Short mmCIF file of C-alpha atoms and ligand atoms in Angstrom, two decimals:
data_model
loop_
_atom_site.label_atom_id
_atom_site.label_comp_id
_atom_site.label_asym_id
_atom_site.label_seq_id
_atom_site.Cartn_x
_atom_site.Cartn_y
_atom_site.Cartn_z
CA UNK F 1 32.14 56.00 16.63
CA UNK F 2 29.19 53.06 16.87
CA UNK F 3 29.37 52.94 12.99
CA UNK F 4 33.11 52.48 12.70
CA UNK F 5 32.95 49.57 15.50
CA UNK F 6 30.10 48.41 13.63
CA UNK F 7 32.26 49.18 10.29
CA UNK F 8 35.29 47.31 11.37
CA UNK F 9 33.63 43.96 12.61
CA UNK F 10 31.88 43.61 9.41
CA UNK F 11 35.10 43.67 7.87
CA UNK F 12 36.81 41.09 10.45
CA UNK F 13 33.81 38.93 9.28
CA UNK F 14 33.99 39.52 6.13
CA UNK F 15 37.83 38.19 6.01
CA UNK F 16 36.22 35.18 8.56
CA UNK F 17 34.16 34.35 5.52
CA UNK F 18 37.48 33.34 3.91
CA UNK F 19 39.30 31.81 6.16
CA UNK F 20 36.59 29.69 7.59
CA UNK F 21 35.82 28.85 3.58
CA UNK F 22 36.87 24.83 2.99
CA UNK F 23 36.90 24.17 6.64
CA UNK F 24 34.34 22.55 8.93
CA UNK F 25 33.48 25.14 10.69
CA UNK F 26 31.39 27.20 7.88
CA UNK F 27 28.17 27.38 10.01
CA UNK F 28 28.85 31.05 11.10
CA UNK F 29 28.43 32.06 7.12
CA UNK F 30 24.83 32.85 6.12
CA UNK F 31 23.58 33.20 2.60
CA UNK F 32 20.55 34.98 1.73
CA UNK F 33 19.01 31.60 0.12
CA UNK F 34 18.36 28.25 1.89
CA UNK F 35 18.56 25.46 -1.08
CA UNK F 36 21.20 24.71 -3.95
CA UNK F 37 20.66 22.45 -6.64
CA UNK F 38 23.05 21.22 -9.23
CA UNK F 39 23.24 19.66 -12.48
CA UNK F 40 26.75 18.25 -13.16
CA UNK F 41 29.53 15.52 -13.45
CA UNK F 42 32.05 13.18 -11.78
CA UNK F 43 33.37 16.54 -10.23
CA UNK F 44 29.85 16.89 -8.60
CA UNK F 45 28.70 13.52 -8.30
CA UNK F 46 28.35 12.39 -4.64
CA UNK F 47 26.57 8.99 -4.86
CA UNK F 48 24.37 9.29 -7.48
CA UNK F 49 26.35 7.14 -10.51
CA UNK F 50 26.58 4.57 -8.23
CA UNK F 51 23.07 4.20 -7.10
CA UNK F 52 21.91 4.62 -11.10
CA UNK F 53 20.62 1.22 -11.73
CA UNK F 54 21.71 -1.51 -13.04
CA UNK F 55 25.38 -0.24 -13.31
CA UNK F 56 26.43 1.33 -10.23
CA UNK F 57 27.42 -1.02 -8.08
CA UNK F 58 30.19 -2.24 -9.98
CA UNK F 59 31.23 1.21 -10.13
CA UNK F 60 34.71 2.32 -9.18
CA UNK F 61 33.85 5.25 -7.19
CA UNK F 62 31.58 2.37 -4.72
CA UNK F 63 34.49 0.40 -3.82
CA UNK F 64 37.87 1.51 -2.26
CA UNK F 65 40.13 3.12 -2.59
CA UNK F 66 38.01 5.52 -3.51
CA UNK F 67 37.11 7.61 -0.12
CA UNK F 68 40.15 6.01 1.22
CA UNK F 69 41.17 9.92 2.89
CA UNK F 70 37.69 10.62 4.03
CA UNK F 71 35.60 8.97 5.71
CA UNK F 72 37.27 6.24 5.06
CA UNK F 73 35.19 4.30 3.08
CA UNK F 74 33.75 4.47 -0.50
CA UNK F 75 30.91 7.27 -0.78
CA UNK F 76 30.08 7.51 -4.37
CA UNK F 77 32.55 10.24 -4.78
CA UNK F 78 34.72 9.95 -7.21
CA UNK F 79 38.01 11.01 -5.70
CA UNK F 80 40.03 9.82 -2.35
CA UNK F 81 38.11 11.80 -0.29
CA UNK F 82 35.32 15.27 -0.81
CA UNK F 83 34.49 16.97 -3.37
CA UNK F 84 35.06 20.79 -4.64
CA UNK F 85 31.48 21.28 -3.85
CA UNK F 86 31.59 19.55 -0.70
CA UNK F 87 33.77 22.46 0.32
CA UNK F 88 31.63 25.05 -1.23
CA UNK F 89 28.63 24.24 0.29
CA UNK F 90 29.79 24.11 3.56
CA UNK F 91 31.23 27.38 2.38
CA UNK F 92 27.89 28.59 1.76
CA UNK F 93 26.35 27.29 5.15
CA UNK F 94 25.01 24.35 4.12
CA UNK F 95 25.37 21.46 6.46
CA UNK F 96 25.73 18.43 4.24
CA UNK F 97 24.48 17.61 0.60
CA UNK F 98 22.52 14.77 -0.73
CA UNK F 99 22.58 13.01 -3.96
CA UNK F 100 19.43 13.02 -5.77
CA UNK F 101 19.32 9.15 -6.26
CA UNK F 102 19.93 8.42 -2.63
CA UNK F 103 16.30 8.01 -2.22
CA UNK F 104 16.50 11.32 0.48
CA UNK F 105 16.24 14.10 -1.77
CA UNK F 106 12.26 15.11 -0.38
CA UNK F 107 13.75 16.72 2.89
CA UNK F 108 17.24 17.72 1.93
CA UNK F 109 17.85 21.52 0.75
CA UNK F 110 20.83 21.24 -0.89
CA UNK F 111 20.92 18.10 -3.94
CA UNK F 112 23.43 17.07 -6.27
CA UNK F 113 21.83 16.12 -9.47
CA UNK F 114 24.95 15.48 -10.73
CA UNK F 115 26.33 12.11 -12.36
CA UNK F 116 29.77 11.25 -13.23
CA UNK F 117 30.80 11.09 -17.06
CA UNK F 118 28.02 12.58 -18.13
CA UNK F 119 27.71 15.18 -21.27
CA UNK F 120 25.87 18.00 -21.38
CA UNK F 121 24.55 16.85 -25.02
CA UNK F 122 21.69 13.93 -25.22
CA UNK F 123 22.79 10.21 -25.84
CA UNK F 124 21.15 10.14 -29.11
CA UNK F 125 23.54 12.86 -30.06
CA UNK F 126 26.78 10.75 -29.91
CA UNK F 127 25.03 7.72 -31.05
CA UNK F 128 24.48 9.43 -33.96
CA UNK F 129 28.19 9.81 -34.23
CA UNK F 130 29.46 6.69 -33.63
CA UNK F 131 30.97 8.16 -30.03
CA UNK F 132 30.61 6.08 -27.09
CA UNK F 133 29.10 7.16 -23.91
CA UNK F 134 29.14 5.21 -20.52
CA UNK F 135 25.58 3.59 -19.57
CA UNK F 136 25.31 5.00 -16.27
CA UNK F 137 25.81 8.48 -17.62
CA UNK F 138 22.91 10.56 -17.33
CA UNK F 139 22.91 13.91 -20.11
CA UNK F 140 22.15 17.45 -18.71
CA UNK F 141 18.28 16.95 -20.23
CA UNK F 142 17.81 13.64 -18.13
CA UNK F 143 19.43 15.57 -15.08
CA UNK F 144 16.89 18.49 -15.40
CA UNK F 145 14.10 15.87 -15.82
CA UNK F 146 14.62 14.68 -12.43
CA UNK F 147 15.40 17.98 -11.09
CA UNK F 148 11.88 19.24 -12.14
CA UNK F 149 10.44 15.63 -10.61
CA UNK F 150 12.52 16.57 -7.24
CA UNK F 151 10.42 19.80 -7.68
CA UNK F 152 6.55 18.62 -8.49
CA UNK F 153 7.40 17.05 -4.84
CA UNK F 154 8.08 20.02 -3.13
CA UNK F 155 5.74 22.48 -4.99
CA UNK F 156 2.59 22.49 -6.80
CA UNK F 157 1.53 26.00 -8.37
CA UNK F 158 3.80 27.98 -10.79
CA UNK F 159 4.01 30.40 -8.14
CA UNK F 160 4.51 28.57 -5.03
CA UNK F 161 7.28 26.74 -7.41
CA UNK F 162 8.79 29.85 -8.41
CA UNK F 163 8.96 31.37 -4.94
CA UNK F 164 10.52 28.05 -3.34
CA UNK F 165 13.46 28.72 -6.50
CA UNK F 166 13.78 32.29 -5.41
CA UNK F 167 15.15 30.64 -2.25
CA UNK F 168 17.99 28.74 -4.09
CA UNK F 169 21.17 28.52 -5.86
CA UNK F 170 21.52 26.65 -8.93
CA UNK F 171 24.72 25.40 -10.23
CA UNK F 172 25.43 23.83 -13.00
CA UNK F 173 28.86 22.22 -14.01
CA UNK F 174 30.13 19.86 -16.90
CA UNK F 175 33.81 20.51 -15.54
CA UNK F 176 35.20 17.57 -17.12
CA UNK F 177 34.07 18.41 -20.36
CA UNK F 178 32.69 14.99 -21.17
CA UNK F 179 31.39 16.02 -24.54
CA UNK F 180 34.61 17.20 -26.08
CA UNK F 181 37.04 14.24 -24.42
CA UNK F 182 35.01 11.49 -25.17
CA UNK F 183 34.69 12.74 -28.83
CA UNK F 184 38.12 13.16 -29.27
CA UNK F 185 39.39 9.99 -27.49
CA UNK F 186 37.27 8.58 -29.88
CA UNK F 187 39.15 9.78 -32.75
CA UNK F 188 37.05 12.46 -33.92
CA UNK F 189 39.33 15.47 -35.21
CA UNK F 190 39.86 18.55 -33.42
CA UNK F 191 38.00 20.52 -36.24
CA UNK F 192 34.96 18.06 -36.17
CA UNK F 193 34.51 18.43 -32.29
CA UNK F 194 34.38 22.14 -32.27
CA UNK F 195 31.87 22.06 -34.59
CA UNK F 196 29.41 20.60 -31.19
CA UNK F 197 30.84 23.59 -29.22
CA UNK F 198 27.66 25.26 -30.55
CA UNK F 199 25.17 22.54 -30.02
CA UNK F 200 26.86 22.16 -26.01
CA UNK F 201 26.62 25.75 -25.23
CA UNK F 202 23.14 26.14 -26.40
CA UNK F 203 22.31 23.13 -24.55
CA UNK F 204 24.02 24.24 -21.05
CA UNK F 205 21.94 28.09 -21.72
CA UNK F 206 18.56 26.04 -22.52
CA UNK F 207 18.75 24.47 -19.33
CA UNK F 208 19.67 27.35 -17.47
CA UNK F 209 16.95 29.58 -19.02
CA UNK F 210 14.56 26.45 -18.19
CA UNK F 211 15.01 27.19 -14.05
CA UNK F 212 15.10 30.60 -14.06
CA UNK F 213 11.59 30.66 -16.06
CA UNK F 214 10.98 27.81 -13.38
CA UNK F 215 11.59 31.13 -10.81
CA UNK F 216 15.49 30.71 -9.89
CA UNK F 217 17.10 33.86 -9.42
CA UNK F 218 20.65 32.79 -8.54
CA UNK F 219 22.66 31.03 -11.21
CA UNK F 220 26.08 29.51 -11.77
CA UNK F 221 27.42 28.19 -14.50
CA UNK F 222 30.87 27.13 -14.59
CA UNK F 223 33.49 26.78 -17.47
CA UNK F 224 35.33 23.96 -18.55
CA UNK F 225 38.57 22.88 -16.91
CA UNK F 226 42.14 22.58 -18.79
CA UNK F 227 41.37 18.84 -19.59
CA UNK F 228 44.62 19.03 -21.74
CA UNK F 229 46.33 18.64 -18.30
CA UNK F 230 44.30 15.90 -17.29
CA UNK F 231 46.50 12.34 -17.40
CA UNK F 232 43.07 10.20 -19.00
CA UNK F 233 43.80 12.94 -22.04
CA UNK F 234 47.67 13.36 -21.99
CA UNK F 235 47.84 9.81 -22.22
CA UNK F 236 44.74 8.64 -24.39
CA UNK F 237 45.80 12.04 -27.06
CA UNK F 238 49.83 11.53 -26.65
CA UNK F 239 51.71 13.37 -29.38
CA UNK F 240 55.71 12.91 -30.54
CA UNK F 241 55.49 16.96 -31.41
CA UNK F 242 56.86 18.67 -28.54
CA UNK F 243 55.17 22.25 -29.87
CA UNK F 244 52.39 19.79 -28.96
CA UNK F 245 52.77 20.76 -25.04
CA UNK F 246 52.54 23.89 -23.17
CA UNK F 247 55.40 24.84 -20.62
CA UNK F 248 53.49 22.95 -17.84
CA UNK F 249 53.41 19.61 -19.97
CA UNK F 250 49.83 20.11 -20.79
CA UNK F 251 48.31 19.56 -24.45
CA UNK F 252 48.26 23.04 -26.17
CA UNK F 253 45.60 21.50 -28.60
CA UNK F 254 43.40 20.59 -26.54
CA UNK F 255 43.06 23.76 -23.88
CA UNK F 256 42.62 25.71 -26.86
CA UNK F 257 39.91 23.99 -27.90
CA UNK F 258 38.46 24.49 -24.27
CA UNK F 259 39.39 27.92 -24.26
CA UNK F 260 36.99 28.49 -27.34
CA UNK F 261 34.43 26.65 -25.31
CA UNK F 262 34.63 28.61 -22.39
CA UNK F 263 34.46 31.70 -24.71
CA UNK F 264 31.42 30.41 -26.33
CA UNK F 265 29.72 29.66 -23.42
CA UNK F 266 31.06 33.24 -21.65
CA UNK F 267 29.29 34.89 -24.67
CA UNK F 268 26.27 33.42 -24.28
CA UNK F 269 26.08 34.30 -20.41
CA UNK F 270 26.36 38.00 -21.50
CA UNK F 271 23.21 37.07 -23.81
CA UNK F 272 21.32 35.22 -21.00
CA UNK F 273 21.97 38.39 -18.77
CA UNK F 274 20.56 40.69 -21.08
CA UNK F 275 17.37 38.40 -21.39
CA UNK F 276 17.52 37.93 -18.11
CA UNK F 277 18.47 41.78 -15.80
CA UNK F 278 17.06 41.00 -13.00
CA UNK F 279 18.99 37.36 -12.69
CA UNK F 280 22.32 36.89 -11.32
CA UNK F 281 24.47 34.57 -13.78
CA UNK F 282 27.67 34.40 -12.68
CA UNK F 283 30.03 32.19 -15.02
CA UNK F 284 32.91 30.71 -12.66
CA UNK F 285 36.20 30.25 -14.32
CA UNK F 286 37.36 26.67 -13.25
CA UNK F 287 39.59 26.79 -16.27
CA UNK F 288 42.09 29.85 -14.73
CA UNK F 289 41.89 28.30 -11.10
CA UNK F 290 42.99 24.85 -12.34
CA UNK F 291 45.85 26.44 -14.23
CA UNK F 292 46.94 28.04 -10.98
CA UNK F 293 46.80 25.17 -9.31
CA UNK F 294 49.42 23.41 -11.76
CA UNK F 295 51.62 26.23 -12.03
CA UNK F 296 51.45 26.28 -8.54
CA UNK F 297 52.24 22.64 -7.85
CA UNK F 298 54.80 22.69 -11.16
CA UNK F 299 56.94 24.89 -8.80
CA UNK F 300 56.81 23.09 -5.49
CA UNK F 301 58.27 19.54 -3.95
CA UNK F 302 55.32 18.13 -5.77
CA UNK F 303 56.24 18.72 -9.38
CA UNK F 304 56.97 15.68 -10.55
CA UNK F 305 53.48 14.51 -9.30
CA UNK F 306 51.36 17.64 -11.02
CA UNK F 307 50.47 15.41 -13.76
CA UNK F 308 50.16 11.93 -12.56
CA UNK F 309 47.86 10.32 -11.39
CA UNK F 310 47.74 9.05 -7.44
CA UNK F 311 45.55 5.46 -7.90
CA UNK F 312 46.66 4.34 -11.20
CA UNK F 313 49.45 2.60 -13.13
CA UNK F 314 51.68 2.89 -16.49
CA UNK F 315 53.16 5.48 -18.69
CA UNK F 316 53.99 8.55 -17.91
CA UNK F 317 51.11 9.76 -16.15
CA UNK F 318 50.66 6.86 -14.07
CA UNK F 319 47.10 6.04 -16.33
CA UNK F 320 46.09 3.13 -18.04
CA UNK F 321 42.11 3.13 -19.12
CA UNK F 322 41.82 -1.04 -19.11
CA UNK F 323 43.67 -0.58 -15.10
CA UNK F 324 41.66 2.14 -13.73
CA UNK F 325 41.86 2.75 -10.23
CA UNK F 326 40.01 0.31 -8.16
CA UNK F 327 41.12 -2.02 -10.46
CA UNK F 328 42.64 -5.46 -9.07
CA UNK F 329 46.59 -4.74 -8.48
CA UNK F 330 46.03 -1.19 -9.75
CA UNK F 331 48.58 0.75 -6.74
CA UNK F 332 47.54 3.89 -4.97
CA UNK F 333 50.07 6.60 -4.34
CA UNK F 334 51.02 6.27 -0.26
CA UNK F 335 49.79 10.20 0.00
CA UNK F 336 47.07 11.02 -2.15
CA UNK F 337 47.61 14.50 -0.10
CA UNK F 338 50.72 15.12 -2.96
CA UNK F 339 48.90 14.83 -5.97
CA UNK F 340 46.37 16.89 -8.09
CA UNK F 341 44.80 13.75 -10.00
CA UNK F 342 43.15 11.19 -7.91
CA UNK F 343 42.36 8.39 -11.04
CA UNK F 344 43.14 10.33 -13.94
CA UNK F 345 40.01 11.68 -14.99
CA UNK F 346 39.29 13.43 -11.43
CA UNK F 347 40.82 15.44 -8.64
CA UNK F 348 41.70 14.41 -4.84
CA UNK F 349 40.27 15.81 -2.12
CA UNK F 350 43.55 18.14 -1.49
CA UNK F 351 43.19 19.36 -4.96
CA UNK F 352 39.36 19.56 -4.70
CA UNK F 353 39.79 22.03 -1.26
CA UNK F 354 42.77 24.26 -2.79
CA UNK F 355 40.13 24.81 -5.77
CA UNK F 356 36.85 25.55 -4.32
CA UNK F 357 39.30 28.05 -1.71
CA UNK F 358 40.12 30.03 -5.07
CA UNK F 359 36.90 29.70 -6.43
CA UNK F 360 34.89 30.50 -3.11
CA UNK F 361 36.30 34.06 -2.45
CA UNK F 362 34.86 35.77 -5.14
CA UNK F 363 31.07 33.91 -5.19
CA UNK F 364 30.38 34.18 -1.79
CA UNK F 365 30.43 38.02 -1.75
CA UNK F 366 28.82 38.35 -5.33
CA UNK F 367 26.47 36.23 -3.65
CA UNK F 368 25.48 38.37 -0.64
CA UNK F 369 26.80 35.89 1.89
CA UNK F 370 28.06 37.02 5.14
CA UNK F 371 29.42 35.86 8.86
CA UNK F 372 26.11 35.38 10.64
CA UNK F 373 26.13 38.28 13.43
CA UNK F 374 24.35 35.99 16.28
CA UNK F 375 27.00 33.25 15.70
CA UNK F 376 28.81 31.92 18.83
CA UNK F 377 32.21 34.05 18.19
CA UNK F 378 30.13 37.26 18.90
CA UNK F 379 27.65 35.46 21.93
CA UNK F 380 30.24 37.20 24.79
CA UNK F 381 29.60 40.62 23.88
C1 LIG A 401 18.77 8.82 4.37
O1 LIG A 401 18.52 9.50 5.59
C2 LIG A 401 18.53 8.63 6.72
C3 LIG A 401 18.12 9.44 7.93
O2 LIG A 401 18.89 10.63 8.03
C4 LIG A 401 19.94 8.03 6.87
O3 LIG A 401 19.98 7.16 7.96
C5 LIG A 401 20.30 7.28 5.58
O4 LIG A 401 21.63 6.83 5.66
C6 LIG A 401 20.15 8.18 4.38
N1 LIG A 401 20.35 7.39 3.19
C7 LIG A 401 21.22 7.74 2.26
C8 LIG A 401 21.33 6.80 1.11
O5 LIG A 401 21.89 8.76 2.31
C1 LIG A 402 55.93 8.34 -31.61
O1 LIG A 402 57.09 7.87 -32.26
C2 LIG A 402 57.37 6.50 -32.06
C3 LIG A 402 58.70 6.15 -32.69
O2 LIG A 402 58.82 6.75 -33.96
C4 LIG A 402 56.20 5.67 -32.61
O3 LIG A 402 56.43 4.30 -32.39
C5 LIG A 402 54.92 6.10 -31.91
O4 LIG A 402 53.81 5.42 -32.46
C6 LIG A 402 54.70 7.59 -32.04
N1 LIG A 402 53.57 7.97 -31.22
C7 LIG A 402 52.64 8.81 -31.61
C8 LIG A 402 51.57 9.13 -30.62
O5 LIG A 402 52.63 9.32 -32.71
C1 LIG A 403 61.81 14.72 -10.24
O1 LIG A 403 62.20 13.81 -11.23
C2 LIG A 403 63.52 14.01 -11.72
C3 LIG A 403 63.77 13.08 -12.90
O2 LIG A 403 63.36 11.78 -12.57
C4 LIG A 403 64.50 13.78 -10.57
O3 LIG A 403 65.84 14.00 -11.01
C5 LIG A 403 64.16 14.76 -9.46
O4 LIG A 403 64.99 14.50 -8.34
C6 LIG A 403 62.70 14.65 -9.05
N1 LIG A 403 62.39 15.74 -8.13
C7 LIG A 403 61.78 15.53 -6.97
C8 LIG A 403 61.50 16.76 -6.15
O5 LIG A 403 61.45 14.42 -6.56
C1 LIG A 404 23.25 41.54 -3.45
O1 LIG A 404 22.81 42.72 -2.83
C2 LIG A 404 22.70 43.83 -3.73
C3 LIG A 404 22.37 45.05 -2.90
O2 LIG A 404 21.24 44.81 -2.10
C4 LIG A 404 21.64 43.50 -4.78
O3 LIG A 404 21.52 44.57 -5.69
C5 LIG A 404 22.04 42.24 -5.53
O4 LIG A 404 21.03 41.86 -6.42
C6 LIG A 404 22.29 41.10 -4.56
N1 LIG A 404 22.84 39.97 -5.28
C7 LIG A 404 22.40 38.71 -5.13
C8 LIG A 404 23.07 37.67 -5.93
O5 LIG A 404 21.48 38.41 -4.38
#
């Protein structure tokens, strides 16, 4: 009889965990690990492009209307308001996250290492192939430079290092993939930039080998997102073939070629398991819970918005790359709340908190997290 009561309010918290997932009140959820880390993009990126020196400032993301939603004012972020991992950590228990550049990394536990625009493959890389890359972009190896520079503060033998990573979740995410749309908005053919799908995943699996021989035992790694939805691509890549475009208006070309990424990558995360037994690797599938979210919105009052940008202007999808948002007499959409695409190249907050709901459900149980039993709701009894 004690064991079924016991049974049964494990499960009420258990379906807590989700409801309370994406809200503020997350602090009942307790995760057996008290840091996260994460190497990433402009889906990631919570102040740290626009405190990289000398470029920031002038940033987009550090004037309004970015952060226009929440708080209010510009953040760094680059969308109206949070971010998909603002969400998910909050999810996870964490109280607030801090970008590595803000200068208060030494006594935060959970940091963003994450810059926007950046590609998982080195500078030199693109240089080498006549492809542009922003200046303030900072390439997965330069992220995982500072990363282990955040760590020689916080640990000093290989083992007090590797028992401090035991403790934490590492993420990594290139969700934009930067390395395959700035390639081919640069005119490189399809066929040329899936020959780098090789040279990216092993890149993305070096890095994540790197911190778990560094002693992390819990590791993420995300796929791509259907960039041939995004309005930066649909507009920079428009084609006059109509057998161009998927039922939801999105470029067929250009998912595929994500789709063989994702597989790529997917592949080598079976590899880096078997190397690896005792590890979790979890690969999350952004690509399938971004489709949902555009079928979804493709058949509600919001369907004419699914692929437009909210803070933008021209064409079709509401994007022009010389009048990005923040721009001076660039508009902003009166409810940012009705789109999926904040500027074009990234997500408002509403999108951001529908996605990390869908992505949350499954990672927080394959992660061991649970309702904490001495929170509040259970203090009466
Ligand atoms: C750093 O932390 C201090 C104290 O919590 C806070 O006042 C300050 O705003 C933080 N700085 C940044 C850039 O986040
Ligand atoms: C589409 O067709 C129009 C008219 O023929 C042409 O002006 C335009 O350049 C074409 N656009 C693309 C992307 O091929
Ligand atoms: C969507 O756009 C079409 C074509 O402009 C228009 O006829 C329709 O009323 C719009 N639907 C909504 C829900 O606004
Ligand atoms: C979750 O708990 C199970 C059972 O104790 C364990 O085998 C597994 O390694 C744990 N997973 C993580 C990610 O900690």
């Amino acid at each position: 009889m004690g064991y079924s009561i016991f049974f049964s309010i494990k499960t009420i918290c258990i379906i807590l965990v989700f409801v309370l997932a994406g809200t503020t009140m997350s602090q009942n959820t307790r995760c057996p690990f008290d840091l996260l880390y994460h190497m990433g993009d402009g889906v990631f990126d919570n102040g740290n492009s626009i405190a990289n020196r000398p470029y920031g400032s002038s940033l987009p993301a550090a004037s309004l209307p970015y952060g226009e939603t929440y708080p209010g004012r510009p953040t760094g972020r680059w969308s109206d308001g949070l971010l998909d991992i603002d969400y998910g950590a909050q999810g996870l228990g964490f109280q607030q996250i801090t970008a590595y550049l803000s200068g208060n990394a030494s006594l935060a536990n959970a940091i963003m290492f994450a810059v926007a625009r950046s590609p998982v493959l080195d500078r030199a890389f693109f240089t080498a192939r006549n492809i542009r890359i922003p200046p303030y972009a900072a390439s997965l190896s330069v992220q995982m430079s500072w990363f282990k520079k955040y760590l020689s503060t916080i640990c000093i033998t290989p083992e007090d290092c590797a028992d401090k990573l035991a403790n934490a979740l590492v993420l990594f995410g290139d969700v934009e993939a930067n390395d395959i749309s700035f390639s081919l908005i640069q005119e490189k053919s399809f066929r040329e930039v899936q020959s780098y799908i090789p040279y990216v995943t092993e890149a993305q699996i070096n890095a994540a080998r790197e911190v778990i021989q560094l002693g992390a035992t819990r590791v993420i790694i995300p796929g791509n997102a259907p960039i041939g939805c995004y309005p930066f691509i649909l507009t920079e890549l428009a084609s006059n073939n109509t057998a161009d475009y998927d039922e939801f208006g999105c470029l067929k070309t250009v998912n595929d070629l994500i789709l063989l990424k994702n597989n790529d990558l997917q592949q080598a995360i079976d590899d880096l398991r078997e190397e690896f037994p005792n590890t979790f690797i979890l690969y999350a599938d952004f690509y399938n819970s971004e489709q949902s979210l555009i079928r979804e919105t493709t058949r509600s009052s919001r369907a004419n918005f699914t692929l437009q940008a909210c803070c933008g202007t021209g064409g079709k999808y509401n994007y022009d790359s010389r009048r990005f948002c923040g721009s001076s007499g660039v508009p902003v959409c009166s409810d940012p709340n009705q789109y999926l695409f904040w500027d074009g190249i990234h997500l408002t907050q509403e999108a951001n908190n529908r996605l990390s709901t869908a992505l949350q459900q499954a990672t927080l149980l394959a992660l061991n997290c649970t309702v904490s039993q001495s929170s509040q709701l259970w203090s009466s009894i």
